[in-house]
Coordinates of C-alpha atoms in Angstrom, one line a residue:
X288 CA 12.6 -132.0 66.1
X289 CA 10.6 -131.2 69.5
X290 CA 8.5 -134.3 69.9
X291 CA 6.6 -131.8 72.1
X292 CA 5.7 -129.4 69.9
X293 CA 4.9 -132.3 67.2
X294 CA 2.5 -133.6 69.9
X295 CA 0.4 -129.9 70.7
X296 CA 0.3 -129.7 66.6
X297 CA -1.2 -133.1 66.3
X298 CA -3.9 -132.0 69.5
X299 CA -4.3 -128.7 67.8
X300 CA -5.3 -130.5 64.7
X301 CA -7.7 -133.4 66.2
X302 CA -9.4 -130.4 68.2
X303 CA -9.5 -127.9 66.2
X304 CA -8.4 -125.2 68.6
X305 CA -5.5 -124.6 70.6
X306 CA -7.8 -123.8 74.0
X307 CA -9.1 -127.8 73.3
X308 CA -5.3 -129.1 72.5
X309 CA -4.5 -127.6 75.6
X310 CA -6.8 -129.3 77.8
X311 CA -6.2 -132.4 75.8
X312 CA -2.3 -132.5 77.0
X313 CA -3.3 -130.6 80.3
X314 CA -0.9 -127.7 79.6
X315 CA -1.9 -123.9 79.0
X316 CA -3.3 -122.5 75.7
X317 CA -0.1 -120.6 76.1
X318 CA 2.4 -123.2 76.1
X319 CA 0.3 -125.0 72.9
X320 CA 0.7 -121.9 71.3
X321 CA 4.3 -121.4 72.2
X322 CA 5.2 -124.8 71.2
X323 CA 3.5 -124.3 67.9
X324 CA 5.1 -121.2 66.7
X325 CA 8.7 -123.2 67.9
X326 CA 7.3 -126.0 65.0
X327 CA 6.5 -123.4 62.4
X328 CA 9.8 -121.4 62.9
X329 CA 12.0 -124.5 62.6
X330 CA 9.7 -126.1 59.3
X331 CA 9.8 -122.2 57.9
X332 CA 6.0 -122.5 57.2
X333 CA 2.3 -121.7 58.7
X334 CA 1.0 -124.9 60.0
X335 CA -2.5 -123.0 61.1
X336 CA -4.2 -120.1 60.2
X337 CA -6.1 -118.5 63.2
X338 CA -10.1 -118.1 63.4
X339 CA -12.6 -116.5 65.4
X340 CA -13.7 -120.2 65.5
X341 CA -10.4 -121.5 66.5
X342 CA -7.4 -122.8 64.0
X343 CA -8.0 -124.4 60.4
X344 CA -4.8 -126.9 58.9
X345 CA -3.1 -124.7 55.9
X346 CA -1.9 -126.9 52.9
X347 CA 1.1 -127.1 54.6
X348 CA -0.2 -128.2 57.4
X349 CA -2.7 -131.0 56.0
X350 CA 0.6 -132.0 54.6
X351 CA 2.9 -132.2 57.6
X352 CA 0.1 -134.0 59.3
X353 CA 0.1 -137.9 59.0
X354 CA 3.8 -137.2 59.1
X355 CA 3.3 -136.0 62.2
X356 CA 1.3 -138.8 63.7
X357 CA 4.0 -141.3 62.5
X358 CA 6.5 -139.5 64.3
X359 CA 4.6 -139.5 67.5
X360 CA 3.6 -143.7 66.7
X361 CA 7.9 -143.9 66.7
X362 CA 8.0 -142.1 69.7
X363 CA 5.4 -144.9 71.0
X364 CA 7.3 -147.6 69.6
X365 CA 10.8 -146.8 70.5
X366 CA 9.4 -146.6 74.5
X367 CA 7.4 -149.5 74.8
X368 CA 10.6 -151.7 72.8
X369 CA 12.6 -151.4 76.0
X370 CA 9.8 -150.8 78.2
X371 CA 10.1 -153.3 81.7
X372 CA 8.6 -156.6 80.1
X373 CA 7.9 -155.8 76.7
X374 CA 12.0 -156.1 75.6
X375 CA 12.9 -159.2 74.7
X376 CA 15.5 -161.3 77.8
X377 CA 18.8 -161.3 75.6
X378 CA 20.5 -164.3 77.1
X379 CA 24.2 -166.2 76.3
X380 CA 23.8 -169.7 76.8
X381 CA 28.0 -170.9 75.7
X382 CA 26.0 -173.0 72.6
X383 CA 22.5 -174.0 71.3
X384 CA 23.6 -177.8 72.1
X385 CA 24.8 -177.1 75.8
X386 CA 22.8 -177.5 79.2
X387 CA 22.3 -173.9 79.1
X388 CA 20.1 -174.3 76.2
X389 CA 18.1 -176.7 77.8
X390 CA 17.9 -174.8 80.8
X391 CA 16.4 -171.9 78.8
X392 CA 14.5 -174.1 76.8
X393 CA 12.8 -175.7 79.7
X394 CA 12.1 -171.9 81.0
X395 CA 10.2 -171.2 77.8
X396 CA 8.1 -174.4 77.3
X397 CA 7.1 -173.1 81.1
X398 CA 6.9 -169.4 80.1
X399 CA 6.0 -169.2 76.7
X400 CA 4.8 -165.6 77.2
X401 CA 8.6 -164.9 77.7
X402 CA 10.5 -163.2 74.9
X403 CA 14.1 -164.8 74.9
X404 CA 17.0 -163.5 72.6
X405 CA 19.8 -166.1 72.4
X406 CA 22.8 -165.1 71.7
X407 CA 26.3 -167.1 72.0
X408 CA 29.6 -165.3 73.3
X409 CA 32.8 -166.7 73.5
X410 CA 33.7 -167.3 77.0
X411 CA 33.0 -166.2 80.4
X412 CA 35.4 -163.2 79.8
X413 CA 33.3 -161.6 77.5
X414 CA 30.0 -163.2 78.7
X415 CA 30.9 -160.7 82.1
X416 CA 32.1 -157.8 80.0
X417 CA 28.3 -158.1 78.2
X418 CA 26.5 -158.2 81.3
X419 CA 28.3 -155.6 82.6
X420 CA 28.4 -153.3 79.3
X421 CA 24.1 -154.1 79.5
X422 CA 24.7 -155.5 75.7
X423 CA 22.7 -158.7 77.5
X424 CA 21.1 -159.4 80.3
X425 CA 22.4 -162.6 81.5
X426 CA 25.1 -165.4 80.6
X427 CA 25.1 -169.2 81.7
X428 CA 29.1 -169.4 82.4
X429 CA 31.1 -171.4 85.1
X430 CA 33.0 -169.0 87.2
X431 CA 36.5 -169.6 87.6
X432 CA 36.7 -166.7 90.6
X433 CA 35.1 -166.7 93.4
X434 CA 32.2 -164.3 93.8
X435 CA 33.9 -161.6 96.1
X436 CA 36.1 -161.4 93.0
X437 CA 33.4 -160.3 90.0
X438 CA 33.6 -156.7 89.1
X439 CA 31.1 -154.6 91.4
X440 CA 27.3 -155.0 90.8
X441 CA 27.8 -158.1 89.4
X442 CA 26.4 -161.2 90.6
X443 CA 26.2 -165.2 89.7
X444 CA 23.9 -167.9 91.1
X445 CA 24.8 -171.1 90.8
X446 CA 21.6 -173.0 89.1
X447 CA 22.8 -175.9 87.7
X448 CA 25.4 -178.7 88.5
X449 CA 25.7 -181.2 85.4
X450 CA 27.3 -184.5 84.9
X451 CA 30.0 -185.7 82.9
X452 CA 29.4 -188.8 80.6
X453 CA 32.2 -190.4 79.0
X454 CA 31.7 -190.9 75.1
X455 CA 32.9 -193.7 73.0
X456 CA 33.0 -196.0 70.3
X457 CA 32.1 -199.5 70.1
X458 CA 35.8 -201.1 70.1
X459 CA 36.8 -199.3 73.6
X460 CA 37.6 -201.1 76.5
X461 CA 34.8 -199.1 78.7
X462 CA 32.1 -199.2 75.7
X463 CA 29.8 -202.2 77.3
X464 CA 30.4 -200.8 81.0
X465 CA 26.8 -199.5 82.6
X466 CA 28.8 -197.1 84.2
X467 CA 32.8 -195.7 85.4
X468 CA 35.0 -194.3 87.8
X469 CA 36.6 -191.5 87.5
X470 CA 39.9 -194.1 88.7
X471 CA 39.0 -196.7 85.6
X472 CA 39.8 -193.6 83.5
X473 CA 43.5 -193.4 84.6
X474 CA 45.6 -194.6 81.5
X475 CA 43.1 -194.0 79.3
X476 CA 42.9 -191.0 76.3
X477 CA 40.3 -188.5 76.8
X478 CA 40.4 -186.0 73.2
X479 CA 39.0 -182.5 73.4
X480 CA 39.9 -180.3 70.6
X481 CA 37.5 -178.0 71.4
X482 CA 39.3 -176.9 74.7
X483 CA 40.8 -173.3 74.6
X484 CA 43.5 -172.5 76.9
X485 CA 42.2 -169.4 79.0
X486 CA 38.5 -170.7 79.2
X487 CA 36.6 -171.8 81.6
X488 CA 36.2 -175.1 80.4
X489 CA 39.9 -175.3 79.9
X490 CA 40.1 -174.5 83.5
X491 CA 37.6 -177.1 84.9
X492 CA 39.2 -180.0 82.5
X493 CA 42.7 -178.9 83.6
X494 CA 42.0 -179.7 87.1
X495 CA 39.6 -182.4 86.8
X496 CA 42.7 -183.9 84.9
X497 CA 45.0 -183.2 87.5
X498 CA 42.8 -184.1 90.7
X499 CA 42.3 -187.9 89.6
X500 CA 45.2 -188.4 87.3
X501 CA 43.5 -188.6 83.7
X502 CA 44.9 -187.8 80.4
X503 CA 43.0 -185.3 78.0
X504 CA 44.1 -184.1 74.9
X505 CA 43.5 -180.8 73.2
X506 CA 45.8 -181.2 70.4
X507 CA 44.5 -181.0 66.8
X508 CA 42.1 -178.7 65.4
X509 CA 38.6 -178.7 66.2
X510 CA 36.6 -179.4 62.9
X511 CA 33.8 -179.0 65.0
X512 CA 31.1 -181.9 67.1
X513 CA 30.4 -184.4 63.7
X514 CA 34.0 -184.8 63.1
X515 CA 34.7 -185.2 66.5
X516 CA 32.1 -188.1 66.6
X517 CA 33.2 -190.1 63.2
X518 CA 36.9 -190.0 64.9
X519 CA 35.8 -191.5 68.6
X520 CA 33.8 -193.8 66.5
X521 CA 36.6 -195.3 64.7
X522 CA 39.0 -194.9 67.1
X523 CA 39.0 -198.2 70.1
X524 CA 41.9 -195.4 71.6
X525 CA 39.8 -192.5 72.3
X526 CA 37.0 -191.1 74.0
X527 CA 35.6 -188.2 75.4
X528 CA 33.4 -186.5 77.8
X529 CA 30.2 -184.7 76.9
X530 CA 27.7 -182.9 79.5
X531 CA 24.8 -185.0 80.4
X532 CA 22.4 -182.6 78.5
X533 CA 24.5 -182.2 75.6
X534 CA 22.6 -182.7 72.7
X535 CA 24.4 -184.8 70.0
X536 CA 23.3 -186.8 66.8
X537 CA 25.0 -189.4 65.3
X538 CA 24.8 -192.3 62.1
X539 CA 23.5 -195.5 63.4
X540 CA 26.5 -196.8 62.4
X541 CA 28.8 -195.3 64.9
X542 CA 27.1 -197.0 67.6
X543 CA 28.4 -194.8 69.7
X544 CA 28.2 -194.9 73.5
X545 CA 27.3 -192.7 76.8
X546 CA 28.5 -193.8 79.5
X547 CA 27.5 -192.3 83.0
X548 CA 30.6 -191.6 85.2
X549 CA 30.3 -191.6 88.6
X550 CA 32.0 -192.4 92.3
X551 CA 32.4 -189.1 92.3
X552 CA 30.5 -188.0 89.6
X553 CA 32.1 -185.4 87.9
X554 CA 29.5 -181.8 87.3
X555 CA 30.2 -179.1 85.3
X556 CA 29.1 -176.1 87.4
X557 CA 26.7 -173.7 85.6
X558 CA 26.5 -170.0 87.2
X559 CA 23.9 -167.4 85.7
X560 CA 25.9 -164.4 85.4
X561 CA 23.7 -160.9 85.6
X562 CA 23.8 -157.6 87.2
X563 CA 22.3 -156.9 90.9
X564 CA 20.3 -153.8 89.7
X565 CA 18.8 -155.4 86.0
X566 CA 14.8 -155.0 86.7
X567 CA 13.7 -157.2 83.8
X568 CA 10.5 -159.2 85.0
X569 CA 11.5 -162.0 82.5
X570 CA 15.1 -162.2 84.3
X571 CA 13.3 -162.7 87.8
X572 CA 11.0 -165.6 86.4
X573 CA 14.0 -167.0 84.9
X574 CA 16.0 -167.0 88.0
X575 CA 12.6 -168.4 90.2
X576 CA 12.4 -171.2 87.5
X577 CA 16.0 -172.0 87.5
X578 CA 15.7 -172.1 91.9
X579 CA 12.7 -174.4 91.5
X580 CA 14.0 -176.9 88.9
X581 CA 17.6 -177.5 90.4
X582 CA 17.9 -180.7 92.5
X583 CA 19.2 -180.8 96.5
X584 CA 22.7 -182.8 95.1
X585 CA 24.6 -185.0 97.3
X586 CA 27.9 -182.9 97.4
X587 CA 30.1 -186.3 98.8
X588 CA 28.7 -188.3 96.0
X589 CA 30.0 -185.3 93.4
X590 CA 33.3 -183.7 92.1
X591 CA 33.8 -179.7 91.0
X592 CA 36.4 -177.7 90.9
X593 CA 38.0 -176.3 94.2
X594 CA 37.2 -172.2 92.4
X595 CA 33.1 -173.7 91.9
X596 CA 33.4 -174.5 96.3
X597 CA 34.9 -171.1 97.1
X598 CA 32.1 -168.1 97.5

C-alpha cells in the first residue's frame, strides 16, 4: 500500500477538503486528489464523497480511518527505530565475564543515555564477518592480522591492553607468592580447556607458550568456568591464567588465588573491531571513552604477541 496516498487520505480527512490536505503536505490539490483515487482503486471502495463544501468520510471511509493513522504511526516507528541515535549500539564483547564487558560496562555507568545491545559471537572470525555483514556494530576481539590485512572498510583500534594473572589453589607451589615471572612458570602446568584451536586466544596462548617456554594444556572438555575452578582448587598440580578483569566467583572454601604476573607482564590485547563508514553517535562516544580511559603502558615492562606489535 502507497504510504503516500494513505498519508493525503488521512490530511484529507483531518481537513476536511482536499484544497486544505494539500497545503497541509505542501503538494497540489491535484496530486491529493490523484493519490486518493490510487487508494480507492486498490481498496475497491469510495473513501469520500465530494461536496460543494469540500469532502465528507463515507462508511467506508470512517472505517478505513484509524487504520490508516496506525499505518502512518508504523511508518513513524519503523524510521525513528534505526534512526542515527535512537537504535540501540549492538556490540560483541567475546563474554559477559571478560574485560570487554567491563569496558562497556564502564561506558554505560558514564553514558547511561546510551542504548547498548550485547550480544556474544564466537570468535574474531565471525565477530569481523558481523561487522562487516552490519548485523552489529562493533566487536572487542584481539587481532591476529595485522591491520593492512582486515577486509576493506574495516578498521580496529586497539583500546585496551589487559594483564594476565595466574590462578590457583591453595596447595601450589606459587599460591603464597605476591607476585611471578613469566620464568618461575617454566615447568609448571597451566590448564585451559576452554582454548579452541583457530581462535584468537588459541593464537595468543600458543605463542605466549612458546616465547618463554611454559606448558598449557587444552586437553579435556571444557564443562565450563565453575568446574574449571573446583579442579584448580583441588589440584596442588594445576593452575591457570585468567584476565585481570575477569570476573569470577568462587566457594570460600576453595581459597583460591590470583596471582599478578609480571617482569614482563603478560596483556591480552583488546582491539574494537567496526567499520570506517558506521555513523552511530553512540559508537563515537564509545570509541572517545574507550581513548580517554586507556592508560600510557610501559611497552618494556609488558609482553604481547609479535601479530598485536605489527600495524
Amino acid at each position: 500500500m502507497d504510504l503516500h496516498a494513505v498519508r493525503a487520505f488521512v490530511a484529507a480527512a483531518e481537513a476536511g477538503q482536499f484544497q486544505g490536505a494539500a497545503a497541509d503536505l505542501s503538494i497540489t490539490q491535484q496530486a491529493v486528489s490523484k493519490r486518493i483515487a490510487t487508494l480507492e482503486k486498490e481498496l475497491a471502495v469510495r473513501l469520500f464523497t465530494r461536496t460543494a463544501r469540500g469532502a465528507r468520510l463515507t462508511i467506508d471511509g470512517q472505517v478505513f480511518l484509524p487504520h490508516a493513522r496506525e499505518l502512518l504511526q508504523a511508518e513513524e516507528r519503523a524510521a525513528a527505530s534505526v534512526r542515527p541515535g535512537s537504535r540501540a549500539l549492538r556490540v560483541d564483547v567475546i563474554g559477559r565475564r571478560l574485560a570487554p564487558a567491563a569496558l562497556l560496562r564502564d561506558f554505560h555507568r558514564a553514558r547511561p543515555d546510551a542504548a547498548l545491545d550485547v550480544v556474544t559471537l564466537f570468535d574474531a572470525d565471525a565477530a569481523i564477518s558481523a561487522v562487516r555483514a552490519g548485523t552489529i556494530d562493533a566487536a572487542f576481539r584481539a587481532v591476529t592480522v595485522p591491520a593492512r590485512q582486515l577486509p576493506d572498510g574495516i578498521v580496529a583500534d586497539r583500546v585496551h591492553d589487559e594483564p594476565l594473572q595466574l590462578l590457583t589453589g591453595p596447595g601450589h607451589a606459587l599460591a603464597g607468592a605476591r607476585s611471578v615471572t613469566l620464568s618461575q612458570l617454566v615447568g609448571h602446568r597451566i590448564w585451559m580447556p576452554g582454548i579452541v584451536t583457530g581462535t584468537e586466544w588459541a593464537a595468543y596462548y600458543e605463542e605466549l607458550a612458546a616465547a618463554f617456554g611454559l606448558t598449557i594444556e587444552a586437553t579435556g572438555p571444557d564443562f565450563g568456568t565453575e568446574p574449571l575452578l573446583d579442579t584448580i582448587a583441588d589440584a596442588p598440580g594445576l593452575a591457570t591464567f585468567v584476565g585481570e578483569q575477569t570476573r569470577l566467583v568462587w566457594p570460600a572454601d576453595d581459597d583460591l588465588r590470583r596471582i599478578p604476573v609480571v617482569d614482563p607482564a603478560p596483556v591480552y590485547p583488546h582491539s574494537l573491531i567496526r567499520r570506517d563508514d558506521n555513523p552511530h553517535p553512540t559508537l563515537t562516544a564509545l570509541r572517545a571513552h574507550l581513548a580517554a580511559a586507556r592508560p600510557t603502558d610501559d611497552a618494556t615492562a609488558t609482553w604481547t604477541p609479535g601479530w598485536a606489535r605489527e600495524g
